[in-house]
Amino acid sequence: MSLTEINFDGIVGPSHNYAGLSLGNIASASHAGDPSYPRAAALQGMAKMRGNLARLGVQGFLLPLPRPNQALTSALALDDSAPPQLRAAPWSASSMWTANAATVSPAPDTADGRCHLTPANLVTMLHRAQEWPDTKRQLDIAFGDTRHFAIHDAVPPSFGDEGAANHMRLCESHDAAGVEVFVYGKTGGAFPARQHEQASRLVARAHGLDPARTVFIEQNPEAIAAGAFHNDVVAVANGPVLFTHAEAFADQAGAYAALRAVFPALEVVEVPSGAVTLQEAIRTYLFNAQLLTLPDGSMALIVPEECRESPSVWAWAQAMLASNNGLGGPIRQVIPVDVKQSMANGGGPACLRLRVVCDPATVDPRFLLDEAKADVIEGIIAAHWPRQIDPSDIGTDDLASSVIAARGALLDALNLAQLG
Ligand code: SUG
């Protein structure tokens, strides 16, 4: 059995909109009330998937969830007198950010030798807390082979769990046992700390991780206060490499020491605050990057376009590349992608994907992409996704019927009507 890392990107749903629902997410707050462009958003996501399919030879996807969510609409007793943010919650397309779909522990790390997935309860934000039961329905199908996968229920409330966005895996190869790193926040700051330590510890126990190879690290409260509502806004790991801002963790040196103690091969690529401020890192999402191992063994960093537009970030990237290509450092390419529609809600390239290390042959093939399937999906997006949604469209019957029909067309085309 050959284990490989598959990125499962969330297809951007037809109700994608900007309602300013995420306190502590600066992009979401600053774009509240803007018109959104669901068709363009979904096609941007598809272009990113196509690029990675070409680079890696494998790419997966998860589907938009049913919206508007009638059960939530009823539970909230929504009528015209309810505040607009409450009325928008059942319409959220936030499941596109599949880094928050689940926490994944690959088979070599777990006691029973299966890949374990726990859907994230996302309880801190109402519009996200509705996701997990429908996400789990997809995971149960995509990873339904119980010889290879174990799917758990979400962590019970009130422990907040945000999934893979606060989880990293260090390893020398995917087939070898890795070190799993859980990053949690402490409450008490201006913005919510969405990942709770006890949720992380619960997931680690449920997945049967070896305590000697599991590390729990506190996120820097100043990073949360500056808008890093998930750790993956300020750090990302791949293989033995930790790519991180110098202010990501509460005790930066202590974090590196704790990781080195269990994973001596650790290679830290740290961006100092003098080169890129915390604020600029959060604005450009330099660290919300996909750090990919290419077939030749080198690494590429897939970053948002916003990074190229930032003088300090781009200067750092160019200097890093010049040095790495001369001295043999791990990251050899920095590749910008346009995911601006997602970025305006605080979701960069890494938010849009869930990494699952497994044998692709054990995954339900309906969730795996190839060029022909990408053509079909793009055709449906172009034909059915709304071109534009204005805030006044949210809650209308017209938008509800077009969003429901658009998702239905996609499910039919992918032979996944059972998710309807
Ligand atoms: O949970 N934005 C998402 C962005 C998630 C990004 N994911 C990772 N960093 N992994 C969030 O804050 C905005 C929704 C709105 O405002 O309508 C939103 O939910």
Short mmCIF file of C-alpha atoms and ligand atoms in Angstrom, two decimals:
data_model
loop_
_atom_site.label_atom_id
_atom_site.label_comp_id
_atom_site.label_asym_id
_atom_site.label_seq_id
_atom_site.Cartn_x
_atom_site.Cartn_y
_atom_site.Cartn_z
CA MET A 1 0.00 0.00 0.00
CA SER A 2 1.46 3.35 -0.94
CA LEU A 3 0.53 6.33 1.15
CA THR A 4 0.39 9.71 -0.46
CA GLU A 5 -0.96 13.10 0.58
CA ILE A 6 -4.20 14.06 -1.14
CA ASN A 7 -5.53 17.59 -0.93
CA PHE A 8 -9.32 17.62 -0.73
CA ASP A 9 -10.40 21.12 -1.72
CA GLY A 10 -13.85 22.45 -0.93
CA ILE A 11 -15.78 23.36 -4.06
CA VAL A 12 -17.03 26.90 -3.39
CA GLY A 13 -20.80 26.71 -2.96
CA PRO A 14 -23.36 28.71 -4.97
CA SER A 15 -24.42 30.77 -1.94
CA HIS A 16 -20.93 32.24 -1.32
CA ASN A 17 -21.50 35.69 0.21
CA TYR A 18 -19.98 38.31 2.48
CA ALA A 19 -22.02 38.71 5.65
CA GLY A 20 -19.24 39.51 8.13
CA LEU A 21 -20.02 36.50 10.27
CA SER A 22 -16.61 35.70 11.75
CA LEU A 23 -15.56 37.89 14.68
CA GLY A 24 -11.77 38.00 14.77
CA ASN A 25 -11.45 37.34 11.02
CA ILE A 26 -10.42 40.74 9.70
CA ALA A 27 -11.08 40.00 6.03
CA SER A 28 -14.59 38.77 6.79
CA ALA A 29 -15.36 41.88 8.85
CA SER A 30 -13.92 44.30 6.32
CA HIS A 31 -15.84 42.82 3.36
CA ALA A 32 -19.18 42.58 5.18
CA GLY A 33 -21.99 43.75 2.89
CA ASP A 34 -19.96 43.60 -0.33
CA PRO A 35 -21.47 41.88 -3.35
CA SER A 36 -20.00 38.41 -3.86
CA TYR A 37 -19.31 36.51 -7.07
CA PRO A 38 -19.97 32.81 -6.45
CA ARG A 39 -19.29 31.71 -10.02
CA ALA A 40 -15.92 33.44 -10.13
CA ALA A 41 -15.13 32.19 -6.63
CA ALA A 42 -15.81 28.57 -7.54
CA LEU A 43 -13.85 28.84 -10.79
CA GLN A 44 -10.88 30.33 -8.90
CA GLY A 45 -10.99 27.30 -6.62
CA MET A 46 -11.15 24.95 -9.60
CA ALA A 47 -8.13 26.62 -11.20
CA LYS A 48 -6.17 26.10 -7.99
CA MET A 49 -7.19 22.43 -7.97
CA ARG A 50 -6.20 22.00 -11.60
CA GLY A 51 -2.77 23.50 -10.94
CA ASN A 52 -2.14 21.11 -8.05
CA LEU A 53 -3.50 18.14 -9.99
CA ALA A 54 -0.93 18.90 -12.69
CA ARG A 55 1.85 19.31 -10.09
CA LEU A 56 1.06 16.29 -7.92
CA GLY A 57 -0.97 13.91 -10.08
CA VAL A 58 -3.68 13.58 -7.45
CA GLN A 59 -6.38 15.93 -6.15
CA GLY A 60 -9.62 15.41 -4.26
CA PHE A 61 -12.62 17.58 -3.46
CA LEU A 62 -15.54 17.88 -1.08
CA LEU A 63 -18.92 19.22 -2.12
CA PRO A 64 -20.83 22.29 -0.96
CA LEU A 65 -23.29 21.59 1.86
CA PRO A 66 -27.06 22.03 1.50
CA ARG A 67 -27.94 25.72 1.67
CA PRO A 68 -30.00 27.51 2.77
CA ASN A 69 -30.13 25.25 5.82
CA GLN A 70 -33.87 25.01 6.53
CA ALA A 71 -33.39 23.33 9.90
CA LEU A 72 -31.22 26.20 11.12
CA THR A 73 -33.61 28.78 9.68
CA SER A 74 -36.43 27.21 11.72
CA ALA A 75 -34.33 26.75 14.84
CA LEU A 76 -33.42 30.46 14.79
CA ALA A 77 -37.08 31.47 14.27
CA LEU A 78 -35.87 33.76 11.51
CA ASP A 79 -38.13 36.44 10.15
CA ASP A 80 -37.54 39.93 8.73
CA SER A 81 -37.09 41.35 12.21
CA ALA A 82 -34.03 39.19 12.90
CA PRO A 83 -30.61 40.85 12.51
CA PRO A 84 -29.07 40.40 9.03
CA GLN A 85 -26.08 38.44 10.32
CA LEU A 86 -28.39 35.90 11.93
CA ARG A 87 -30.44 35.68 8.74
CA ALA A 88 -27.29 35.04 6.72
CA ALA A 89 -26.02 32.13 8.82
CA PRO A 90 -28.12 29.38 7.15
CA TRP A 91 -26.83 30.60 3.76
CA SER A 92 -23.13 30.45 4.53
CA ALA A 93 -20.88 28.69 2.03
CA SER A 94 -18.17 28.40 4.70
CA SER A 95 -17.73 24.65 4.15
CA MET A 96 -15.48 25.64 1.21
CA TRP A 97 -12.69 25.99 3.82
CA THR A 98 -12.10 22.27 4.22
CA ALA A 99 -9.06 22.81 6.43
CA ASN A 100 -11.82 23.20 9.01
CA ALA A 101 -13.73 20.10 7.91
CA ALA A 102 -11.84 17.65 10.11
CA THR A 103 -8.63 16.72 11.88
CA VAL A 104 -6.86 13.87 10.11
CA SER A 105 -4.36 11.45 11.65
CA PRO A 106 -2.78 9.23 9.00
CA ALA A 107 -2.56 5.48 9.54
CA PRO A 108 1.14 5.32 10.54
CA ASP A 109 0.42 7.59 13.53
CA THR A 110 -2.52 5.72 15.05
CA ALA A 111 -2.79 2.75 17.41
CA ASP A 112 -5.06 0.70 15.13
CA GLY A 113 -3.20 1.50 11.91
CA ARG A 114 -6.18 3.24 10.31
CA CYS A 115 -6.45 6.83 9.16
CA HIS A 116 -8.66 8.65 11.68
CA LEU A 117 -10.82 11.66 10.89
CA THR A 118 -12.78 13.79 13.38
CA PRO A 119 -15.10 16.39 11.85
CA ALA A 120 -14.58 19.78 13.49
CA ASN A 121 -17.50 20.99 15.60
CA LEU A 122 -16.70 24.66 14.78
CA VAL A 123 -18.87 25.67 17.75
CA THR A 124 -17.43 29.15 18.17
CA MET A 125 -19.20 30.53 15.10
CA LEU A 126 -22.90 29.85 14.53
CA HIS A 127 -22.62 29.79 10.73
CA ARG A 128 -19.86 27.18 10.97
CA ALA A 129 -21.35 25.08 13.78
CA GLN A 130 -24.03 23.88 11.36
CA GLU A 131 -21.45 22.23 9.09
CA TRP A 132 -20.24 19.09 10.77
CA PRO A 133 -23.17 16.65 10.46
CA ASP A 134 -23.31 17.26 6.70
CA THR A 135 -19.52 17.19 6.44
CA LYS A 136 -19.51 13.85 8.23
CA ARG A 137 -22.01 12.46 5.71
CA GLN A 138 -19.47 13.18 2.97
CA LEU A 139 -16.51 11.82 4.94
CA ASP A 140 -18.49 8.64 5.64
CA ILE A 141 -18.84 8.11 1.90
CA ALA A 142 -15.44 9.36 0.69
CA PHE A 143 -13.56 7.42 3.38
CA GLY A 144 -16.14 4.69 3.89
CA ASP A 145 -13.69 1.79 3.73
CA THR A 146 -13.51 0.92 7.42
CA ARG A 147 -10.45 -1.30 6.93
CA HIS A 148 -8.49 1.88 6.23
CA PHE A 149 -10.44 4.75 7.81
CA ALA A 150 -12.20 5.54 11.09
CA ILE A 151 -14.57 8.51 11.15
CA HIS A 152 -15.49 9.89 14.55
CA ASP A 153 -18.28 12.17 15.67
CA ALA A 154 -17.31 15.76 16.37
CA VAL A 155 -15.93 16.74 19.77
CA PRO A 156 -18.88 17.61 22.05
CA PRO A 157 -19.53 21.25 22.88
CA SER A 158 -18.51 23.43 24.52
CA PHE A 159 -14.94 22.48 23.57
CA GLY A 160 -14.19 24.41 20.37
CA ASP A 161 -12.54 22.39 17.62
CA GLU A 162 -11.55 23.92 14.27
CA GLY A 163 -9.98 20.84 12.69
CA ALA A 164 -6.84 20.68 10.58
CA ALA A 165 -6.40 24.47 10.62
CA ASN A 166 -4.89 24.06 14.08
CA HIS A 167 -3.08 20.79 13.46
CA MET A 168 0.24 20.05 11.76
CA ARG A 169 2.10 16.84 11.03
CA LEU A 170 5.86 16.52 10.87
CA CYS A 171 7.29 13.42 9.24
CA GLU A 172 10.30 12.13 7.36
CA SER A 173 8.04 10.24 4.96
CA HIS A 174 4.29 9.69 4.82
CA ASP A 175 4.73 5.95 5.42
CA ALA A 176 6.61 6.56 8.69
CA ALA A 177 5.04 7.52 12.02
CA GLY A 178 4.84 11.29 12.22
CA VAL A 179 4.67 13.80 15.03
CA GLU A 180 1.27 15.45 15.34
CA VAL A 181 1.18 19.02 16.56
CA PHE A 182 -1.96 20.60 17.96
CA VAL A 183 -2.04 24.38 18.39
CA TYR A 184 -4.68 25.81 20.72
CA GLY A 185 -5.60 29.27 21.92
CA LYS A 186 -6.47 30.55 25.36
CA THR A 187 -9.60 32.62 25.84
CA GLY A 188 -9.48 36.11 27.28
CA GLY A 189 -8.33 38.23 24.36
CA ALA A 190 -10.27 40.66 22.19
CA PHE A 191 -11.22 37.89 19.76
CA PRO A 192 -12.39 34.34 20.42
CA ALA A 193 -9.79 31.58 20.72
CA ARG A 194 -11.55 29.08 18.50
CA GLN A 195 -9.38 26.01 19.17
CA HIS A 196 -9.55 24.81 22.77
CA GLU A 197 -6.78 22.75 24.32
CA GLN A 198 -9.16 20.10 25.66
CA ALA A 199 -10.68 19.62 22.21
CA SER A 200 -7.21 19.00 20.77
CA ARG A 201 -6.35 16.55 23.55
CA LEU A 202 -9.66 14.74 23.07
CA VAL A 203 -9.01 14.33 19.32
CA ALA A 204 -5.50 13.01 19.98
CA ARG A 205 -6.88 10.41 22.41
CA ALA A 206 -9.73 9.40 20.10
CA HIS A 207 -7.31 8.93 17.21
CA GLY A 208 -5.07 6.69 19.30
CA LEU A 209 -1.98 8.86 18.88
CA ASP A 210 1.21 8.00 20.72
CA PRO A 211 1.53 10.60 23.52
CA ALA A 212 5.30 10.53 23.04
CA ARG A 213 4.84 11.75 19.46
CA THR A 214 2.09 14.31 20.08
CA VAL A 215 2.82 17.94 20.93
CA PHE A 216 0.41 20.61 22.20
CA ILE A 217 1.46 24.21 21.67
CA GLU A 218 -0.23 27.44 22.68
CA GLN A 219 -0.86 29.95 19.91
CA ASN A 220 0.46 33.46 20.49
CA PRO A 221 -2.44 35.47 21.97
CA GLU A 222 -1.08 38.51 20.12
CA ALA A 223 -1.43 36.64 16.84
CA ILE A 224 -5.09 35.87 17.63
CA ALA A 225 -5.62 39.51 18.58
CA ALA A 226 -4.04 40.59 15.28
CA GLY A 227 -6.48 38.41 13.31
CA ALA A 228 -4.86 34.96 13.17
CA PHE A 229 -8.09 33.21 14.11
CA HIS A 230 -6.54 29.87 13.09
CA ASN A 231 -2.91 28.80 13.48
CA ASP A 232 -2.73 28.08 9.74
CA VAL A 233 -2.79 31.84 9.17
CA VAL A 234 0.70 32.06 10.71
CA ALA A 235 2.31 28.62 10.27
CA VAL A 236 2.24 25.55 8.02
CA ALA A 237 4.17 22.28 8.11
CA ASN A 238 5.07 19.78 5.44
CA GLY A 239 7.35 16.77 5.85
CA PRO A 240 10.16 17.83 8.20
CA VAL A 241 9.63 21.57 7.50
CA LEU A 242 7.84 24.05 9.72
CA PHE A 243 7.27 27.33 7.87
CA THR A 244 6.27 29.88 10.47
CA HIS A 245 6.11 33.52 11.40
CA ALA A 246 8.36 34.42 14.33
CA GLU A 247 5.30 35.45 16.38
CA ALA A 248 3.09 32.42 15.77
CA PHE A 249 3.40 30.75 19.17
CA ALA A 250 3.09 31.97 22.76
CA ASP A 251 6.62 30.72 23.46
CA GLN A 252 8.37 30.49 20.10
CA ALA A 253 11.69 29.09 21.32
CA GLY A 254 9.89 26.71 23.68
CA ALA A 255 7.74 25.47 20.78
CA TYR A 256 10.78 24.73 18.61
CA ALA A 257 12.48 22.95 21.53
CA ALA A 258 9.40 20.82 22.24
CA LEU A 259 9.19 19.82 18.58
CA ARG A 260 12.92 19.08 18.28
CA ALA A 261 12.76 16.90 21.40
CA VAL A 262 10.44 14.47 19.62
CA PHE A 263 11.41 15.22 16.01
CA PRO A 264 15.13 16.00 15.78
CA ALA A 265 15.00 16.28 11.97
CA LEU A 266 12.86 19.44 12.24
CA GLU A 267 13.76 22.18 9.75
CA VAL A 268 12.35 25.55 10.78
CA VAL A 269 11.88 28.21 8.11
CA GLU A 270 11.08 31.25 10.24
CA VAL A 271 10.09 34.62 8.83
CA PRO A 272 11.26 37.33 11.23
CA SER A 273 8.96 40.21 12.15
CA GLY A 274 11.57 42.61 10.80
CA ALA A 275 11.09 41.14 7.32
CA VAL A 276 7.31 40.69 7.41
CA THR A 277 5.22 42.10 10.24
CA LEU A 278 2.56 39.94 11.86
CA GLN A 279 -0.05 42.31 10.43
CA GLU A 280 1.30 41.99 6.88
CA ALA A 281 1.54 38.20 7.21
CA ILE A 282 -2.13 38.14 8.22
CA ARG A 283 -3.18 40.59 5.49
CA THR A 284 -1.41 38.66 2.72
CA TYR A 285 -1.84 35.12 4.12
CA LEU A 286 1.79 34.22 3.34
CA PHE A 287 1.56 31.29 5.75
CA ASN A 288 -1.88 30.17 4.62
CA ALA A 289 0.02 28.52 1.84
CA GLN A 290 0.11 25.01 0.53
CA LEU A 291 3.60 23.73 1.13
CA LEU A 292 3.81 20.89 -1.38
CA THR A 293 6.44 18.23 -1.94
CA LEU A 294 6.81 17.94 -5.69
CA PRO A 295 7.65 14.66 -7.46
CA ASP A 296 11.35 15.69 -7.60
CA GLY A 297 11.44 16.00 -3.79
CA SER A 298 11.71 19.80 -3.68
CA MET A 299 8.98 21.93 -2.13
CA ALA A 300 6.75 24.60 -3.64
CA LEU A 301 4.80 27.18 -1.68
CA ILE A 302 1.40 27.95 -3.21
CA VAL A 303 0.56 31.44 -1.92
CA PRO A 304 -2.28 33.92 -2.54
CA GLU A 305 -1.73 36.59 -5.21
CA GLU A 306 -1.84 39.11 -2.37
CA CYS A 307 1.69 37.97 -1.44
CA ARG A 308 3.13 39.05 -4.79
CA GLU A 309 1.43 42.43 -4.38
CA SER A 310 3.09 43.04 -1.00
CA PRO A 311 6.58 44.58 -1.25
CA SER A 312 7.80 43.15 2.06
CA VAL A 313 6.38 39.65 1.55
CA TRP A 314 7.60 39.40 -2.02
CA ALA A 315 11.06 40.71 -1.12
CA TRP A 316 11.31 38.06 1.62
CA ALA A 317 10.15 35.35 -0.80
CA GLN A 318 12.68 36.35 -3.48
CA ALA A 319 15.54 36.43 -0.97
CA MET A 320 14.50 33.04 0.44
CA LEU A 321 14.40 31.51 -3.05
CA ALA A 322 17.77 32.94 -4.03
CA SER A 323 19.32 31.54 -0.89
CA ASN A 324 17.56 28.15 -1.04
CA ASN A 325 18.34 27.52 -4.69
CA GLY A 326 21.99 28.27 -3.95
CA LEU A 327 22.29 26.44 -0.63
CA GLY A 328 19.80 23.62 -1.07
CA GLY A 329 17.08 24.87 1.27
CA PRO A 330 13.75 23.07 1.10
CA ILE A 331 11.42 25.60 -0.59
CA ARG A 332 12.43 26.13 -4.23
CA GLN A 333 9.35 27.77 -5.76
CA VAL A 334 6.76 30.30 -4.65
CA ILE A 335 3.66 30.13 -6.85
CA PRO A 336 0.89 32.74 -6.48
CA VAL A 337 -2.73 31.72 -7.14
CA ASP A 338 -5.81 33.91 -7.45
CA VAL A 339 -8.33 32.96 -4.75
CA LYS A 340 -9.41 36.55 -4.08
CA GLN A 341 -13.10 35.73 -3.61
CA SER A 342 -12.21 33.32 -0.81
CA MET A 343 -9.50 35.61 0.57
CA ALA A 344 -12.07 38.37 1.06
CA ASN A 345 -13.71 36.09 3.63
CA GLY A 346 -10.40 35.14 5.26
CA GLY A 347 -9.74 31.91 3.36
CA GLY A 348 -6.43 31.37 1.53
CA PRO A 349 -5.05 28.42 -0.44
CA ALA A 350 -4.46 26.32 2.69
CA CYS A 351 -7.93 27.02 4.14
CA LEU A 352 -9.45 25.63 0.97
CA ARG A 353 -7.94 22.18 1.38
CA LEU A 354 -7.98 19.22 3.76
CA ARG A 355 -4.91 17.01 3.62
CA VAL A 356 -5.49 13.27 3.90
CA VAL A 357 -2.51 10.91 3.79
CA CYS A 358 -3.77 7.60 2.43
CA ASP A 359 -3.70 5.25 -0.52
CA PRO A 360 -5.83 6.90 -3.24
CA ALA A 361 -7.18 3.45 -4.15
CA THR A 362 -8.95 3.33 -0.76
CA VAL A 363 -10.90 6.58 -1.38
CA ASP A 364 -14.33 6.62 -3.07
CA PRO A 365 -13.29 7.71 -6.59
CA ARG A 366 -16.27 10.05 -6.87
CA PHE A 367 -14.31 12.46 -4.64
CA LEU A 368 -11.15 12.38 -6.75
CA LEU A 369 -10.51 14.86 -9.55
CA ASP A 370 -9.16 14.33 -13.04
CA GLU A 371 -9.09 16.73 -15.97
CA ALA A 372 -12.32 15.39 -17.51
CA LYS A 373 -14.17 15.70 -14.20
CA ALA A 374 -12.80 19.21 -13.72
CA ASP A 375 -14.30 20.09 -17.12
CA VAL A 376 -17.69 18.76 -16.01
CA ILE A 377 -17.60 20.58 -12.66
CA GLU A 378 -16.55 23.85 -14.28
CA GLY A 379 -19.33 23.49 -16.85
CA ILE A 380 -21.90 23.14 -14.08
CA ILE A 381 -20.48 26.07 -12.15
CA ALA A 382 -20.54 28.26 -15.28
CA ALA A 383 -24.14 27.24 -16.04
CA HIS A 384 -25.68 27.24 -12.56
CA TRP A 385 -23.69 29.25 -9.98
CA PRO A 386 -25.07 32.78 -9.41
CA ARG A 387 -22.85 35.39 -11.02
CA GLN A 388 -23.40 37.87 -8.19
CA ILE A 389 -25.09 37.90 -4.80
CA ASP A 390 -26.00 41.19 -3.13
CA PRO A 391 -26.79 41.32 0.59
CA SER A 392 -30.46 41.97 -0.24
CA ASP A 393 -30.64 38.64 -2.11
CA ILE A 394 -29.95 36.65 1.07
CA GLY A 395 -33.18 35.12 2.34
CA THR A 396 -35.10 35.46 -0.92
CA ASP A 397 -36.99 32.56 -2.51
CA ASP A 398 -35.39 33.30 -5.88
CA LEU A 399 -31.89 32.88 -4.56
CA ALA A 400 -32.90 29.80 -2.55
CA SER A 401 -34.20 28.03 -5.63
CA SER A 402 -31.18 28.85 -7.76
CA VAL A 403 -28.73 27.78 -5.03
CA ILE A 404 -30.60 24.50 -4.45
CA ALA A 405 -30.80 23.78 -8.18
CA ALA A 406 -27.11 24.56 -8.70
CA ARG A 407 -25.98 22.15 -5.99
CA GLY A 408 -28.43 19.53 -7.23
CA ALA A 409 -26.97 19.73 -10.75
CA LEU A 410 -23.48 19.17 -9.34
CA LEU A 411 -24.53 16.20 -7.21
CA ASP A 412 -26.27 14.60 -10.20
CA ALA A 413 -23.26 15.07 -12.45
CA LEU A 414 -20.94 13.50 -9.88
CA ASN A 415 -23.28 10.60 -9.17
CA LEU A 416 -23.64 11.79 -5.57
CA ALA A 417 -27.37 12.51 -5.46
CA GLN A 418 -27.45 10.53 -2.20
CA LEU A 419 -26.07 13.71 -0.52
CA GLY A 420 -29.11 15.68 -1.71
O1 SUG B 1 -14.05 30.43 9.70
N1 SUG B 1 -14.57 32.70 7.09
C1 SUG B 1 -13.90 31.51 7.60
C2 SUG B 1 -12.51 31.41 7.05
C3 SUG B 1 -11.88 30.10 7.39
C4 SUG B 1 -10.45 30.04 7.02
N2 SUG B 1 -9.93 28.77 7.32
C5 SUG B 1 -8.68 28.51 7.76
N3 SUG B 1 -7.90 29.49 8.22
N4 SUG B 1 -8.29 27.30 7.80
C6 SUG B 1 -13.88 31.51 9.12
O2 SUG B 1 -13.69 32.56 9.73
C7 SUG B 1 -16.47 34.16 6.79
C8 SUG B 1 -17.96 34.06 6.63
C9 SUG B 1 -18.66 35.39 6.46
O3 SUG B 1 -18.23 36.38 7.01
O4 SUG B 1 -19.70 35.38 5.77
C10 SUG B 1 -15.88 32.86 7.28
O5 SUG B 1 -16.58 32.04 7.83
#
